[in-house]
């Protein structure tokens, strides 16, 4: 019964969320194909750049999928009575059924409280919280490295195929689309230009997200730390290593090399269902 309830709860996505998720995957596939076929092959670094491109794109894809479907709301806790939680409080907002953990915050988009809520991600249709924060962190890091790889290959491509006067125009994809319609550029050149624009946006966005998550973990948002006393709003003095352990666990490296690795909380839920 629990598995049936959980699947119904986490698999509900609106049409808009499904469209955004599908669009994100389509953009990822488009950028990878254009990079490999039209950029990396043209600059003669196909053998060097293709393997990290495929690996990083796979990491982005798998961790994005986990962020889409893994729930961090209190609804999961309320269906696992064997997990002992101290310091619950009352949530007055609609969608919550009374008491919730003290380290949770209410999300009006999800209409429920989320454990250690970071933010509501409109690209996944889920809140980033305790249960999917490690995957979101790996997603951001992988996206940053993938965008950095694309940026390096794009720079090498523009150096070898563009003049100083046309580099700026190449970065602006809408101009290239207009020029394609007018017959001034080739179709492949337009695809590369679109890829460069998307890569630039992704690189800037991933840098902003990395900065945000760095501040979140290492500079103590009070709701993040599991060991916060009830009602406390002060700063908890723990080391950076302990903060990383709070998010990833002791075997943090497994999130980067093992696609099947799960958080401690997810292992507890599976053990409870077996019991």
GROMACS .gro file of C-alpha atoms in nm:
model
  275
    1UNK     CA    1   0.000   0.000   0.000
    2UNK     CA    2   0.282   0.239   0.084
    3UNK     CA    3   0.451   0.190  -0.253
    4UNK     CA    4   0.123   0.255  -0.432
    5UNK     CA    5   0.062   0.572  -0.231
    6UNK     CA    6   0.417   0.697  -0.287
    7UNK     CA    7   0.400   0.642  -0.663
    8UNK     CA    8   0.069   0.827  -0.686
    9UNK     CA    9   0.203   1.115  -0.478
   10UNK     CA   10   0.539   1.166  -0.654
   11UNK     CA   11   0.436   1.087  -1.012
   12UNK     CA   12   0.172   1.359  -1.032
   13UNK     CA   13   0.297   1.627  -1.272
   14UNK     CA   14   0.103   1.905  -1.437
   15UNK     CA   15   0.107   1.947  -1.814
   16UNK     CA   16   0.325   2.255  -1.779
   17UNK     CA   17   0.579   2.067  -1.564
   18UNK     CA   18   0.588   1.778  -1.812
   19UNK     CA   19   0.649   2.026  -2.094
   20UNK     CA   20   0.937   2.191  -1.907
   21UNK     CA   21   1.095   1.855  -1.821
   22UNK     CA   22   1.070   1.737  -2.182
   23UNK     CA   23   1.210   2.067  -2.309
   24UNK     CA   24   1.510   2.044  -2.073
   25UNK     CA   25   1.594   1.695  -2.199
   26UNK     CA   26   1.548   1.806  -2.561
   27UNK     CA   27   1.788   2.100  -2.509
   28UNK     CA   28   2.044   1.870  -2.345
   29UNK     CA   29   2.031   1.621  -2.632
   30UNK     CA   30   2.046   1.900  -2.891
   31UNK     CA   31   2.353   2.062  -2.732
   32UNK     CA   32   2.539   1.732  -2.694
   33UNK     CA   33   2.474   1.626  -3.055
   34UNK     CA   34   2.570   1.968  -3.198
   35UNK     CA   35   2.883   1.980  -2.983
   36UNK     CA   36   3.003   1.637  -3.090
   37UNK     CA   37   2.908   1.652  -3.459
   38UNK     CA   38   2.957   2.018  -3.555
   39UNK     CA   39   3.204   2.160  -3.300
   40UNK     CA   40   3.435   1.899  -3.153
   41UNK     CA   41   3.473   1.716  -3.485
   42UNK     CA   42   3.545   2.038  -3.673
   43UNK     CA   43   3.819   2.154  -3.436
   44UNK     CA   44   3.988   1.812  -3.439
   45UNK     CA   45   3.943   1.739  -3.066
   46UNK     CA   46   3.670   1.478  -3.100
   47UNK     CA   47   3.870   1.198  -2.930
   48UNK     CA   48   3.971   1.426  -2.643
   49UNK     CA   49   3.643   1.605  -2.567
   50UNK     CA   50   3.380   1.346  -2.660
   51UNK     CA   51   3.431   1.107  -2.360
   52UNK     CA   52   3.397   1.377  -2.089
   53UNK     CA   53   3.103   1.525  -2.280
   54UNK     CA   54   2.914   1.193  -2.278
   55UNK     CA   55   2.999   1.122  -1.913
   56UNK     CA   56   2.898   1.467  -1.789
   57UNK     CA   57   2.581   1.469  -2.001
   58UNK     CA   58   2.486   1.130  -1.852
   59UNK     CA   59   2.542   1.266  -1.500
   60UNK     CA   60   2.328   1.571  -1.577
   61UNK     CA   61   2.051   1.354  -1.721
   62UNK     CA   62   2.041   1.096  -1.438
   63UNK     CA   63   2.059   1.348  -1.153
   64UNK     CA   64   1.800   1.573  -1.317
   65UNK     CA   65   1.569   1.272  -1.338
   66UNK     CA   66   1.622   1.202  -0.967
   67UNK     CA   67   1.549   1.566  -0.879
   68UNK     CA   68   1.226   1.541  -1.080
   69UNK     CA   69   1.088   1.232  -0.907
   70UNK     CA   70   1.240   1.221  -0.555
   71UNK     CA   71   1.020   1.389  -0.296
   72UNK     CA   72   1.137   1.567   0.022
   73UNK     CA   73   0.796   1.664   0.157
   74UNK     CA   74   0.669   1.570   0.503
   75UNK     CA   75   0.407   1.343   0.343
   76UNK     CA   76   0.673   1.074   0.319
   77UNK     CA   77   0.761   1.103   0.688
   78UNK     CA   78   0.397   1.086   0.791
   79UNK     CA   79   0.372   0.744   0.625
   80UNK     CA   80   0.679   0.601   0.800
   81UNK     CA   81   0.588   0.571   1.169
   82UNK     CA   82   0.903   0.378   1.264
   83UNK     CA   83   1.125   0.683   1.205
   84UNK     CA   84   1.150   0.877   1.531
   85UNK     CA   85   1.137   1.256   1.484
   86UNK     CA   86   1.165   1.494   1.778
   87UNK     CA   87   1.081   1.862   1.775
   88UNK     CA   88   0.774   1.873   1.553
   89UNK     CA   89   0.573   2.195   1.522
   90UNK     CA   90   0.231   2.297   1.394
   91UNK     CA   91   0.197   2.428   1.037
   92UNK     CA   92  -0.107   2.654   0.985
   93UNK     CA   93  -0.096   2.656   0.605
   94UNK     CA   94  -0.335   2.465   0.384
   95UNK     CA   95  -0.206   2.130   0.266
   96UNK     CA   96  -0.032   2.029   0.589
   97UNK     CA   97  -0.209   1.808   0.839
   98UNK     CA   98  -0.094   1.955   1.170
   99UNK     CA   99   0.253   1.874   1.301
  100UNK     CA  100   0.563   1.889   1.082
  101UNK     CA  101   0.938   1.861   1.158
  102UNK     CA  102   1.093   2.178   1.295
  103UNK     CA  103   1.356   2.184   1.018
  104UNK     CA  104   1.093   2.198   0.743
  105UNK     CA  105   0.947   2.497   0.557
  106UNK     CA  106   0.617   2.533   0.378
  107UNK     CA  107   0.612   2.558   0.000
  108UNK     CA  108   0.301   2.723  -0.143
  109UNK     CA  109   0.376   2.582  -0.490
  110UNK     CA  110   0.385   2.222  -0.364
  111UNK     CA  111   0.118   2.299  -0.101
  112UNK     CA  112   0.307   2.111   0.169
  113UNK     CA  113   0.603   2.142   0.405
  114UNK     CA  114   0.941   2.027   0.275
  115UNK     CA  115   1.217   1.894   0.499
  116UNK     CA  116   1.521   2.123   0.491
  117UNK     CA  117   1.371   2.315   0.201
  118UNK     CA  118   1.619   2.503  -0.017
  119UNK     CA  119   1.392   2.636  -0.291
  120UNK     CA  120   1.118   2.533  -0.530
  121UNK     CA  121   1.272   2.441  -0.866
  122UNK     CA  122   1.037   2.518  -1.155
  123UNK     CA  123   1.258   2.318  -1.393
  124UNK     CA  124   1.186   1.996  -1.200
  125UNK     CA  125   0.844   2.076  -1.052
  126UNK     CA  126   0.980   1.975  -0.711
  127UNK     CA  127   1.118   2.142  -0.402
  128UNK     CA  128   1.486   2.087  -0.334
  129UNK     CA  129   1.516   1.949   0.018
  130UNK     CA  130   1.674   1.685   0.237
  131UNK     CA  131   1.598   1.390   0.014
  132UNK     CA  132   1.705   1.532  -0.324
  133UNK     CA  133   1.954   1.808  -0.230
  134UNK     CA  134   2.258   1.580  -0.292
  135UNK     CA  135   2.132   1.501  -0.642
  136UNK     CA  136   2.064   1.869  -0.708
  137UNK     CA  137   2.419   1.954  -0.599
  138UNK     CA  138   2.567   1.687  -0.830
  139UNK     CA  139   2.336   1.812  -1.107
  140UNK     CA  140   2.463   2.170  -1.069
  141UNK     CA  141   2.828   2.063  -1.053
  142UNK     CA  142   2.788   1.834  -1.356
  143UNK     CA  143   2.606   2.107  -1.549
  144UNK     CA  144   2.883   2.354  -1.466
  145UNK     CA  145   3.156   2.115  -1.584
  146UNK     CA  146   2.959   2.025  -1.899
  147UNK     CA  147   2.900   2.393  -1.980
  148UNK     CA  148   3.269   2.463  -1.915
  149UNK     CA  149   3.367   2.183  -2.157
  150UNK     CA  150   3.128   2.323  -2.418
  151UNK     CA  151   3.260   2.676  -2.363
  152UNK     CA  152   3.620   2.568  -2.422
  153UNK     CA  153   3.531   2.385  -2.744
  154UNK     CA  154   3.314   2.678  -2.859
  155UNK     CA  155   3.599   2.924  -2.804
  156UNK     CA  156   3.835   2.702  -3.004
  157UNK     CA  157   3.573   2.673  -3.278
  158UNK     CA  158   3.522   3.050  -3.302
  159UNK     CA  159   3.898   3.115  -3.307
  160UNK     CA  160   3.942   2.879  -3.600
  161UNK     CA  161   3.623   2.956  -3.795
  162UNK     CA  162   3.529   3.317  -3.715
  163UNK     CA  163   3.681   3.660  -3.761
  164UNK     CA  164   3.696   3.914  -3.475
  165UNK     CA  165   3.410   4.106  -3.634
  166UNK     CA  166   3.171   3.809  -3.650
  167UNK     CA  167   3.236   3.648  -3.312
  168UNK     CA  168   2.984   3.868  -3.128
  169UNK     CA  169   2.719   3.808  -3.393
  170UNK     CA  170   2.777   3.432  -3.370
  171UNK     CA  171   2.703   3.434  -2.997
  172UNK     CA  172   2.364   3.601  -3.055
  173UNK     CA  173   2.150   3.314  -3.184
  174UNK     CA  174   1.842   3.516  -3.299
  175UNK     CA  175   2.059   3.709  -3.546
  176UNK     CA  176   2.189   3.383  -3.689
  177UNK     CA  177   1.835   3.250  -3.731
  178UNK     CA  178   1.739   3.562  -3.927
  179UNK     CA  179   2.052   3.529  -4.139
  180UNK     CA  180   1.970   3.163  -4.203
  181UNK     CA  181   1.626   3.262  -4.336
  182UNK     CA  182   1.790   3.525  -4.558
  183UNK     CA  183   2.047   3.272  -4.681
  184UNK     CA  184   2.357   3.442  -4.538
  185UNK     CA  185   2.471   3.147  -4.320
  186UNK     CA  186   2.450   2.769  -4.343
  187UNK     CA  187   2.218   2.551  -4.134
  188UNK     CA  188   2.507   2.394  -3.943
  189UNK     CA  189   2.650   2.738  -3.860
  190UNK     CA  190   2.310   2.840  -3.722
  191UNK     CA  191   2.294   2.525  -3.506
  192UNK     CA  192   2.638   2.600  -3.365
  193UNK     CA  193   2.533   2.958  -3.288
  194UNK     CA  194   2.222   2.839  -3.100
  195UNK     CA  195   2.438   2.591  -2.911
  196UNK     CA  196   2.683   2.865  -2.814
  197UNK     CA  197   2.400   3.084  -2.680
  198UNK     CA  198   2.251   2.799  -2.475
  199UNK     CA  199   2.596   2.706  -2.342
  200UNK     CA  200   2.663   3.064  -2.233
  201UNK     CA  201   2.330   3.085  -2.048
  202UNK     CA  202   2.387   2.744  -1.886
  203UNK     CA  203   2.738   2.838  -1.776
  204UNK     CA  204   2.625   3.162  -1.614
  205UNK     CA  205   2.324   2.992  -1.452
  206UNK     CA  206   2.530   2.705  -1.312
  207UNK     CA  207   2.782   2.953  -1.167
  208UNK     CA  208   2.501   3.139  -0.990
  209UNK     CA  209   2.356   2.812  -0.855
  210UNK     CA  210   2.697   2.694  -0.736
  211UNK     CA  211   2.747   3.020  -0.548
  212UNK     CA  212   2.400   2.991  -0.394
  213UNK     CA  213   2.449   2.630  -0.282
  214UNK     CA  214   2.796   2.708  -0.148
  215UNK     CA  215   2.651   2.979   0.076
  216UNK     CA  216   2.363   2.754   0.174
  217UNK     CA  217   2.585   2.471   0.295
  218UNK     CA  218   2.888   2.648   0.438
  219UNK     CA  219   2.735   2.966   0.579
  220UNK     CA  220   2.454   2.808   0.777
  221UNK     CA  221   2.101   2.860   0.669
  222UNK     CA  222   1.942   2.755   1.002
  223UNK     CA  223   1.682   2.525   0.846
  224UNK     CA  224   1.948   2.322   0.666
  225UNK     CA  225   2.123   2.169   0.966
  226UNK     CA  226   1.956   1.861   1.107
  227UNK     CA  227   2.104   1.911   1.453
  228UNK     CA  228   1.949   2.256   1.510
  229UNK     CA  229   1.772   2.289   1.846
  230UNK     CA  230   1.395   2.343   1.835
  231UNK     CA  231   1.314   2.709   1.776
  232UNK     CA  232   1.678   2.807   1.740
  233UNK     CA  233   1.769   3.084   1.496
  234UNK     CA  234   2.136   3.114   1.582
  235UNK     CA  235   2.444   2.988   1.404
  236UNK     CA  236   2.559   2.631   1.461
  237UNK     CA  237   2.938   2.603   1.480
  238UNK     CA  238   3.028   2.298   1.274
  239UNK     CA  239   3.311   2.253   1.029
  240UNK     CA  240   3.277   2.258   0.651
  241UNK     CA  241   3.351   1.887   0.641
  242UNK     CA  242   3.065   1.820   0.883
  243UNK     CA  243   2.834   2.032   0.671
  244UNK     CA  244   2.920   1.829   0.361
  245UNK     CA  245   2.853   1.513   0.561
  246UNK     CA  246   2.512   1.652   0.654
  247UNK     CA  247   2.424   1.681   0.285
  248UNK     CA  248   2.604   1.392   0.115
  249UNK     CA  249   2.686   1.153   0.398
  250UNK     CA  250   3.032   1.012   0.462
  251UNK     CA  251   3.060   0.846   0.120
  252UNK     CA  252   2.999   1.167  -0.076
  253UNK     CA  253   3.203   1.049  -0.374
  254UNK     CA  254   2.949   0.774  -0.452
  255UNK     CA  255   2.701   1.036  -0.576
  256UNK     CA  256   2.946   1.114  -0.858
  257UNK     CA  257   3.042   0.759  -0.961
  258UNK     CA  258   2.742   0.539  -0.870
  259UNK     CA  259   2.408   0.625  -1.038
  260UNK     CA  260   2.222   0.385  -0.802
  261UNK     CA  261   2.354   0.544  -0.481
  262UNK     CA  262   2.079   0.673  -0.252
  263UNK     CA  263   2.061   0.900   0.051
  264UNK     CA  264   2.037   0.770   0.406
  265UNK     CA  265   1.676   0.881   0.426
  266UNK     CA  266   1.582   0.683   0.114
  267UNK     CA  267   1.746   0.371   0.258
  268UNK     CA  268   1.537   0.418   0.572
  269UNK     CA  269   1.217   0.436   0.368
  270UNK     CA  270   1.301   0.115   0.183
  271UNK     CA  271   1.384  -0.064   0.509
  272UNK     CA  272   1.054   0.049   0.656
  273UNK     CA  273   0.857  -0.083   0.359
  274UNK     CA  274   1.029  -0.421   0.397
  275UNK     CA  275   0.940  -0.427   0.766
   0.00000   0.00000   0.00000
